[in-house]
Tab-separated table of C-alpha atoms in Angstrom:
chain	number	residue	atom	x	y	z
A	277	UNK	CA	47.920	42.696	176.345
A	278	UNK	CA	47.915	41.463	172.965
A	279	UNK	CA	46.980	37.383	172.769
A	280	UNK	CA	49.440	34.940	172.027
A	281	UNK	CA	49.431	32.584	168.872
A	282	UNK	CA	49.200	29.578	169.535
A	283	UNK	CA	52.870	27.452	169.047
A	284	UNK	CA	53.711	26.737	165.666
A	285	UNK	CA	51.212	29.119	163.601
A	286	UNK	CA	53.239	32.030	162.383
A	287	UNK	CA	51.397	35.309	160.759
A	288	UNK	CA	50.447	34.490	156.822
A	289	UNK	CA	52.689	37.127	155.565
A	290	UNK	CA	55.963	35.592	157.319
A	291	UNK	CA	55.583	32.626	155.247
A	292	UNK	CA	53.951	29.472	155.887
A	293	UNK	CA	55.894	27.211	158.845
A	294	UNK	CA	54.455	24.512	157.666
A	295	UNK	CA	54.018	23.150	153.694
A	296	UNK	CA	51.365	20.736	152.661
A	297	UNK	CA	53.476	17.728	151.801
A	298	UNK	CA	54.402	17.143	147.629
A	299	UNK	CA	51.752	14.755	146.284
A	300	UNK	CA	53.498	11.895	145.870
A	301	UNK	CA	52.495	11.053	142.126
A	302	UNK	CA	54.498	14.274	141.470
A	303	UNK	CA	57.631	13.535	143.634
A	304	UNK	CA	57.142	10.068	141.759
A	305	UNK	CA	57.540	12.353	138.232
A	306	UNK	CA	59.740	14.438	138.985
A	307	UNK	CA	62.087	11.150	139.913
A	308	UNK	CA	61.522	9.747	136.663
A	309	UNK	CA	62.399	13.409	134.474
A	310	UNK	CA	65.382	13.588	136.852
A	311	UNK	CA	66.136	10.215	135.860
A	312	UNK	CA	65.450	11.018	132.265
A	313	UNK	CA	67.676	13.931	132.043
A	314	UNK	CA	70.561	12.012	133.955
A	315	UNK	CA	70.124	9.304	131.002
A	316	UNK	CA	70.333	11.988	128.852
A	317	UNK	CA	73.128	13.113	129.690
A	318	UNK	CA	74.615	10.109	129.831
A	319	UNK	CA	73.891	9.100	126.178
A	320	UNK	CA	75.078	12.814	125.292
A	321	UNK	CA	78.246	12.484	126.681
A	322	UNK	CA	79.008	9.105	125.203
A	323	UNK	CA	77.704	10.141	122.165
A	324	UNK	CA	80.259	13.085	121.949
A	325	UNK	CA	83.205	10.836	123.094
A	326	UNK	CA	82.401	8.261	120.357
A	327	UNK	CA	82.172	11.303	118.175
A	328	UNK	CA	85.656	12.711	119.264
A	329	UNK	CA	87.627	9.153	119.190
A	330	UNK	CA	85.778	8.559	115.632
A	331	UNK	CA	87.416	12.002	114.523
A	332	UNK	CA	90.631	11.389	115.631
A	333	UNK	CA	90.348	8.032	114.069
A	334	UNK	CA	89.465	10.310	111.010
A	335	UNK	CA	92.411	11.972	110.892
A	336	UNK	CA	94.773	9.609	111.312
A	337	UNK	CA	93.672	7.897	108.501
A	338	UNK	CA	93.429	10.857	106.804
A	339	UNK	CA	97.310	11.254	107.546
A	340	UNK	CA	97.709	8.169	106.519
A	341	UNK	CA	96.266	8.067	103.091
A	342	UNK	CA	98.466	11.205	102.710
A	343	UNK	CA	101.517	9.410	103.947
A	344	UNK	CA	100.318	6.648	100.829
A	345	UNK	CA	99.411	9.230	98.334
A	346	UNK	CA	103.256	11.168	98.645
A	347	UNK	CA	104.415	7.655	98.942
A	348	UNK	CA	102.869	6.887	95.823
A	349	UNK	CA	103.771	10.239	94.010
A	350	UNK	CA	107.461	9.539	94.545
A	351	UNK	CA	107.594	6.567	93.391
A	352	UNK	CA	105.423	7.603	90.036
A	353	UNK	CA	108.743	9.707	89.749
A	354	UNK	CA	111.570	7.215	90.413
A	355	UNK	CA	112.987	4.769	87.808
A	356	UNK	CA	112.619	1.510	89.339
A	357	UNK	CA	115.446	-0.225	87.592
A	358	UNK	CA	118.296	2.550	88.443
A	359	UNK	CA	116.344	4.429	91.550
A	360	UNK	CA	116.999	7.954	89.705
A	361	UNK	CA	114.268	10.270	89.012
A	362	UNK	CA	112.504	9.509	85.382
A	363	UNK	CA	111.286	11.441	82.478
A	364	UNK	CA	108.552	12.715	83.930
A	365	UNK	CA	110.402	14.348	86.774
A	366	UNK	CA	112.901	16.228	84.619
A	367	UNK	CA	109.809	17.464	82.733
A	368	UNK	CA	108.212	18.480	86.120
A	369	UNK	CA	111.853	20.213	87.269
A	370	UNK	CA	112.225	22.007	84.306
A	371	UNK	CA	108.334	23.639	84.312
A	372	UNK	CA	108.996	24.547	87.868
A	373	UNK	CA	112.782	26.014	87.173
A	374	UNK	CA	113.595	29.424	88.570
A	375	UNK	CA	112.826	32.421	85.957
A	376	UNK	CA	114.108	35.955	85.661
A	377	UNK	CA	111.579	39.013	85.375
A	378	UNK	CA	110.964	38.216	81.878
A	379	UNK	CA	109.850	34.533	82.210
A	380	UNK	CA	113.332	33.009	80.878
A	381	UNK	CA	115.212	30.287	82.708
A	382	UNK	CA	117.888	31.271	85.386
A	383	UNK	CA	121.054	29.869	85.045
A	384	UNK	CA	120.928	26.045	84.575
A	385	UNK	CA	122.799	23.476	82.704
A	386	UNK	CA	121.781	20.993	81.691
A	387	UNK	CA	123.795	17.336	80.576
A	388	UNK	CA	122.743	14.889	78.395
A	389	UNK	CA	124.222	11.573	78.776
A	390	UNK	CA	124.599	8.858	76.577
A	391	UNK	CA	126.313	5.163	77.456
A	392	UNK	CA	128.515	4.448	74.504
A	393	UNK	CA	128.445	0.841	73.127
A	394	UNK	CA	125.816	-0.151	75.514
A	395	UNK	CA	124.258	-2.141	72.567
A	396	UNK	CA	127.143	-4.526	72.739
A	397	UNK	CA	126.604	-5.031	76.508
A	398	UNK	CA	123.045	-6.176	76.003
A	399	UNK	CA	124.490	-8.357	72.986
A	400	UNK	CA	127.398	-10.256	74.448
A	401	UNK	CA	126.316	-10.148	77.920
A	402	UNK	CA	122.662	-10.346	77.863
A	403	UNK	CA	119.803	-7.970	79.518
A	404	UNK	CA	121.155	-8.701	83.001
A	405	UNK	CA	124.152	-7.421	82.534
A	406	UNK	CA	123.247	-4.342	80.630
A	407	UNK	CA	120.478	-3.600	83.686
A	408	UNK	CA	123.904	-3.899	85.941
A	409	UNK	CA	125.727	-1.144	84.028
A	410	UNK	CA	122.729	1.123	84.266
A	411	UNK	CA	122.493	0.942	87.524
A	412	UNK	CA	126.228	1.418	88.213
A	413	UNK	CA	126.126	4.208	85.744
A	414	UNK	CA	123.805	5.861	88.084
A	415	UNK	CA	125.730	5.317	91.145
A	416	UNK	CA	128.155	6.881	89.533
A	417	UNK	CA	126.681	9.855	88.641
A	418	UNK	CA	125.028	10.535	91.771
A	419	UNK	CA	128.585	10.164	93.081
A	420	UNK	CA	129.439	12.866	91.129
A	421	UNK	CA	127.305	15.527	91.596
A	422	UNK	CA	126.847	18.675	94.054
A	423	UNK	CA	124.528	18.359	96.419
A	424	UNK	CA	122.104	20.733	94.006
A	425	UNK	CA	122.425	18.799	91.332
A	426	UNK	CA	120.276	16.560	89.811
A	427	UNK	CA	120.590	13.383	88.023
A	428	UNK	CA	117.249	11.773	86.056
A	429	UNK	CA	116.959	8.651	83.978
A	430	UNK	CA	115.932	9.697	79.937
A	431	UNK	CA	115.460	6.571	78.585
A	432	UNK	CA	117.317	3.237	77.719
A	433	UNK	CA	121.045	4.336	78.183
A	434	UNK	CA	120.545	7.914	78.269
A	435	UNK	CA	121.034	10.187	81.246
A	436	UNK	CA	120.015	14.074	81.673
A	437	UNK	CA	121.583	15.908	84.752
A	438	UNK	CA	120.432	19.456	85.680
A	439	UNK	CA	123.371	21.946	87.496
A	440	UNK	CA	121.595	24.306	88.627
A	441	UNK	CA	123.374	28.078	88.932
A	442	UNK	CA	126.093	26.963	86.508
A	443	UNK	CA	127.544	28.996	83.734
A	444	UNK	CA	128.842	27.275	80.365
A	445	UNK	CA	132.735	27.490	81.987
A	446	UNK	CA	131.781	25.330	85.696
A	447	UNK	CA	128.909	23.154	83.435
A	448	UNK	CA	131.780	22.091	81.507
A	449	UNK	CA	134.422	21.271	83.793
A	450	UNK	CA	131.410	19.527	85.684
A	451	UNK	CA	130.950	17.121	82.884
A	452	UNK	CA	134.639	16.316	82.011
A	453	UNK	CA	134.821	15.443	85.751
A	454	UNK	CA	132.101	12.830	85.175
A	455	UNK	CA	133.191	12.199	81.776
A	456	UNK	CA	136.691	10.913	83.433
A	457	UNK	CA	134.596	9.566	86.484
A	458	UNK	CA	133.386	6.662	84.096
A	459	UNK	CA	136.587	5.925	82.009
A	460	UNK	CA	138.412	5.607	84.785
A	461	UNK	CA	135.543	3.153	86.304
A	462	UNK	CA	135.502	-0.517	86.386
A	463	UNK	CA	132.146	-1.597	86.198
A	464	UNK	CA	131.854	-5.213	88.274
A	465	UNK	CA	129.170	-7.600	85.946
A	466	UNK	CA	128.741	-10.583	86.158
A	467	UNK	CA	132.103	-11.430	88.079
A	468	UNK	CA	133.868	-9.064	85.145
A	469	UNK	CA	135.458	-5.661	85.156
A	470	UNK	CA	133.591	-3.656	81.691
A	471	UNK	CA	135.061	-0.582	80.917
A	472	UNK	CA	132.269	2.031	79.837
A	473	UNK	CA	132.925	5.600	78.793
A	474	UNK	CA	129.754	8.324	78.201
A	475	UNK	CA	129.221	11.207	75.654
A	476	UNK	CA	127.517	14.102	76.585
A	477	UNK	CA	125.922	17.227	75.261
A	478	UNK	CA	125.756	19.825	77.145
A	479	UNK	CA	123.308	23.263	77.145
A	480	UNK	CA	122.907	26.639	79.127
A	481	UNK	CA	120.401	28.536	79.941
A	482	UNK	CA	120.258	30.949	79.450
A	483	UNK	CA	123.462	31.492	77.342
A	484	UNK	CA	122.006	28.718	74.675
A	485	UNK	CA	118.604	28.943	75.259
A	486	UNK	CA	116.371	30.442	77.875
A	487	UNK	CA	113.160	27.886	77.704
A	488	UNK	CA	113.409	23.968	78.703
A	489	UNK	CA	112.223	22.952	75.157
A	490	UNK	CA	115.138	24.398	73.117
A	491	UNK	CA	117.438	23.649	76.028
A	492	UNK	CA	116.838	20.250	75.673
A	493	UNK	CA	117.165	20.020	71.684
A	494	UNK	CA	120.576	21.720	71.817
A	495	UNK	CA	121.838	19.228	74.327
A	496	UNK	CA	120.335	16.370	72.555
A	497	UNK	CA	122.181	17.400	69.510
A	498	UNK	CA	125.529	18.011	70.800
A	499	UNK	CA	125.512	15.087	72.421
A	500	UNK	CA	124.452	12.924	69.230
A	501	UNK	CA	127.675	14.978	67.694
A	502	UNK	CA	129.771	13.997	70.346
A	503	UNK	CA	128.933	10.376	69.437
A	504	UNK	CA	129.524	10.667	65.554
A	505	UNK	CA	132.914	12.353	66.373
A	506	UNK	CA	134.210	9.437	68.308
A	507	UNK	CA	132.160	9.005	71.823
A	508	UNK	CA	133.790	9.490	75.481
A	509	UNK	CA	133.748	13.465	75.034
A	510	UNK	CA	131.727	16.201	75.611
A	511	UNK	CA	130.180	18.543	73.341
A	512	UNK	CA	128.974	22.144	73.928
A	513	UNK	CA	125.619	23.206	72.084
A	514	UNK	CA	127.804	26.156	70.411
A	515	UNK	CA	129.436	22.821	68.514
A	516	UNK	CA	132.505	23.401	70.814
A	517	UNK	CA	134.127	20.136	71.397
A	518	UNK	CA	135.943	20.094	75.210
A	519	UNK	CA	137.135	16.723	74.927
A	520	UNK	CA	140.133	15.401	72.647
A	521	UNK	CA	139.989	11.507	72.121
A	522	UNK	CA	142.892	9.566	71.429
């Protein structure tokens, strides 16, 4: 009969029953890397959440500035005495005006609009009052337009609107309706009902011209005849005058 082992040895290629206990200067290392790479971690972790809530922090001011900068860019394009669009807007809306195939404007009329006697205002009434009736002139205005329309401060007491889609035959009934809108308006300054009346000149593209330059010069001069030839009418670029005074 074969011998027995004696309890607790086991054959070498089973495996050993029994390890040699881990040195303890290398239990005591392998603590301190586990340690190491738990602080690690740690820092990692926070590091990446500092990075993440910095980001976000980013980006909102990011969105903010560009909350400030469209802020700012409409009001470089507002009149500040009226609230209308300016020069510089009209010049924009024209460049960026819808063209056919062969780069020429789409239809578009365009209004030039001129307060008549406004000199006066400033004279007998002073400044004040003349900033009053500009800024009821503009109410006015944007009373009166379509919701496509467009109304923009010039300069001093002139006015452009742009109707955009409008032939020569709706452009002009659209100014004598705002022609009329004014005469018929009692302007409230300085505890005082003024009674203003406008001339305009009026242009289409692209029946008059098909380019914003020229557009512009035939409505400046038709409105500059429609004040020679007695003011509160309107005057076509084709020299047509749509408005009998008294």
């Amino acid at each position: 009969p074969a011998a027995k082992r004696p309890v607790g040895i086991t054959d070498s290629s089973a495996g050993n029953a029994m390890q040699a206990p881990m040195p303890r200067r290398k239990v005591r290392r392998l603590r301190v890397t586990a340690l190491e790479n738990h602080r690690r971690s740690m820092q990692l972790h926070h590091t990446r959440r500092r990075l993440r809530d910095n980001e976000q922090a980013l980006q909102a001011q990011l969105g903010e500035n560009r909350g400030l900068h469209d802020e700012l860019r409409r009001l470089a394009r507002l009149d500040p005495l009226t609230g209308v669009q300016n020069r510089r807007a009209l010049d924009e809306a024209l460049a960026q005006a819808p063209r056919d195939g062969s780069g020429g404007l789409q239809p578009l009329s365009l209004l030039m609009l001129d307060v008549d006697h406004f000199k006066r205002v400033n004279d007998e009434r002073g400044h004040e009052a003349g900033d009053e009736v500009l800024r009821l002139m503009a109410a006015q205005l944007r009373a009166g337009l379509r919701h496509d329309d467009l109304v923009y401060r010039y300069g001093g007491e002139e006015f452009v609107l742009l109707l955009p889609g409008a032939d020569p035959e709706v452009a002009t009934r659209r100014a004598e309706a705002l022609r009329a809108r004014v005469a018929a308006c009692r302007f409230e300054v300085g505890g005082q009902a003024l009674s203003m009346t406008v001339s305009i000149g009026l242009a289409c593209a692209p029946a008059d011209a098909d380019q914003p330059e020229p557009l512009m010069r035939l409505a400046d001069e038709a409105l500059y005849r429609a004040k020679r030839e007695g003011r509160d009418q309107v005057r076509r670029a084709s020299g047509e005058a749509t408005t009998t005074t008294a």
